[in-house]
């Protein structure tokens, strides 16, 4: 529970299939399983790190790069993992999230790239498709060489229905490239907290739909909020310009 | 043989648990020290869009009798250095955090030990609650508990109570807050839900006002425009309007001079 602690990324030990381990359950992280996974991984990681240490010096080696090969790569960071997060970095949150292939990650895993993030839910028929469309517009407006340097994040508000599988189906239906897009679900509490940080207000309605703010947030490499677009179908030019400038 | 015996014991154990379970449930309804049990009930939201429920069922829960004091919060920051004024991260509390305290571990003149702690962010309140093995109450829980007047669980039937609330809401908070527990307890035995400070709730950011998807500008009018209150459930409940307006104006890192908290717990 140390907010200033360096980035910790947690992988479930499952290396592969999208539905490993989390099938059918609401998106709540199984802490026991995760900690077991950490132990297993820790043992492996020590061996690997020792080896790397001999070969190259371990300072700049992100511990989870190899693990995320072939996965939606939210996590290819260039920064030394031990550098503390800045004071206003969202990445200080300890909360553990699950992506659409069932990996557990902390938000700190997104460090090192600019991120354009929004909160949504997959069953949303009104606003969210437009939010996602807006994110795609931003992606399309970027020059090719920048596209790989920017991540897009969607975090669900519907912690009950949006399981990793549901998110994965959404990714496929909406054709969100694995290399750029990260889809996450978390516990209700953590989701509320992230909403509070981003300024996204939301409320579940009787119908199971959510009333929610429409906000697109640009985070810098350190996870600090640099710019927000409120509303749907807004002008994206300012945000795109900020990304082009590399936001420092 | 041994195997069969194990099997037998397992069954016995299982039956014992099954028998004891109702008993245990019976025991659990007693609130922990410093808290009271608020029986479950139905909360009728003040503001509703067409898609909102008319009534929200609330399960029984435990709520602190008093708001958390400066003394209580001092224990917390002693045990959790990263929540001390000099060490807290800006993400989790703005620069006003605990600004009335004399020093990191010294509430001092402006914050008497017995007064409710204020100038604390939502994150800090939440961290305190977790540290105490509790949680923040939800909006509906808080409102259900706060609806009670000294004499009855549904204070809206008590004109005297409503008048008192209106008086408090129209008078500014004193510079130096008085101690907790000086007012009358409400029907459930809870103190200071009104008349002393505002309080954080876990889901403060569900009070929708701006930037919403579906025409909540209507809701916004209801909140802030005087005539809009005619459309709400209970036009006499001025205090509840104030709370909703206030909550929707908050951000999670805000630290405010008259905003504190108390904790809740599941039963």
mmCIF file of C-alpha atoms in Angstrom, chain A residues 1 3-4 87-90 92-93 192-193 195-197 200-203 205-206 210-214, chain B residues 51-53 82-83 89-92 122-123 126 202-208 211-214 248 252:
data_model
loop_
_atom_site.group_PDB
_atom_site.id
_atom_site.type_symbol
_atom_site.label_atom_id
_atom_site.label_comp_id
_atom_site.label_asym_id
_atom_site.label_seq_id
_atom_site.Cartn_x
_atom_site.Cartn_y
_atom_site.Cartn_z
ATOM 1 C CA UNK A 1 0.000 0.000 0.000
ATOM 2 C CA UNK A 3 1.792 4.980 -3.204
ATOM 3 C CA UNK A 4 5.310 6.080 -3.837
ATOM 4 C CA UNK A 87 3.198 13.708 -7.293
ATOM 5 C CA UNK A 88 0.185 14.002 -9.533
ATOM 6 C CA UNK A 89 0.643 10.766 -11.388
ATOM 7 C CA UNK A 90 -2.419 8.542 -11.596
ATOM 8 C CA UNK A 92 0.521 5.961 -7.998
ATOM 9 C CA UNK A 93 -2.686 4.018 -7.515
ATOM 10 C CA UNK A 192 -15.100 4.685 -8.436
ATOM 11 C CA UNK A 193 -11.667 5.897 -7.386
ATOM 12 C CA UNK A 195 -13.581 7.968 -11.876
ATOM 13 C CA UNK A 196 -12.956 10.407 -9.044
ATOM 14 C CA UNK A 197 -9.425 11.026 -10.278
ATOM 15 C CA UNK A 200 -15.792 11.028 -14.454
ATOM 16 C CA UNK A 201 -19.077 10.939 -12.597
ATOM 17 C CA UNK A 202 -21.232 7.927 -13.134
ATOM 18 C CA UNK A 203 -24.301 6.312 -11.748
ATOM 19 C CA UNK A 205 -29.523 3.264 -13.631
ATOM 20 C CA UNK A 206 -32.331 0.786 -13.077
ATOM 21 C CA UNK A 210 -24.987 4.007 -16.637
ATOM 22 C CA UNK A 211 -25.354 7.723 -16.672
ATOM 23 C CA UNK A 212 -21.828 9.041 -16.946
ATOM 24 C CA UNK A 213 -19.672 11.983 -17.888
ATOM 25 C CA UNK A 214 -18.179 11.908 -21.335
ATOM 26 C CA UNK B 51 -34.498 6.073 -15.666
ATOM 27 C CA UNK B 52 -33.719 6.198 -11.950
ATOM 28 C CA UNK B 53 -35.331 4.001 -9.323
ATOM 29 C CA UNK B 82 2.466 8.997 3.863
ATOM 30 C CA UNK B 83 -0.774 10.655 4.955
ATOM 31 C CA UNK B 89 1.041 13.166 -2.608
ATOM 32 C CA UNK B 90 -0.688 16.001 -4.445
ATOM 33 C CA UNK B 91 -2.752 13.516 -6.396
ATOM 34 C CA UNK B 92 -4.501 12.463 -3.211
ATOM 35 C CA UNK B 122 -11.791 11.937 -0.057
ATOM 36 C CA UNK B 123 -8.701 9.806 -0.588
ATOM 37 C CA UNK B 126 -11.049 6.506 2.419
ATOM 38 C CA UNK B 202 -17.860 6.836 -0.725
ATOM 39 C CA UNK B 203 -19.700 7.582 -3.946
ATOM 40 C CA UNK B 204 -19.790 11.364 -3.844
ATOM 41 C CA UNK B 205 -19.033 11.388 -7.545
ATOM 42 C CA UNK B 206 -22.314 9.765 -8.403
ATOM 43 C CA UNK B 207 -24.045 13.085 -7.749
ATOM 44 C CA UNK B 208 -24.370 14.031 -11.373
ATOM 45 C CA UNK B 211 -20.986 16.868 -18.566
ATOM 46 C CA UNK B 212 -23.354 13.966 -18.490
ATOM 47 C CA UNK B 213 -24.414 11.839 -21.398
ATOM 48 C CA UNK B 214 -28.129 12.060 -21.470
ATOM 49 C CA UNK B 248 -21.593 17.405 -6.927
ATOM 50 C CA UNK B 252 -11.679 13.823 -4.644
#
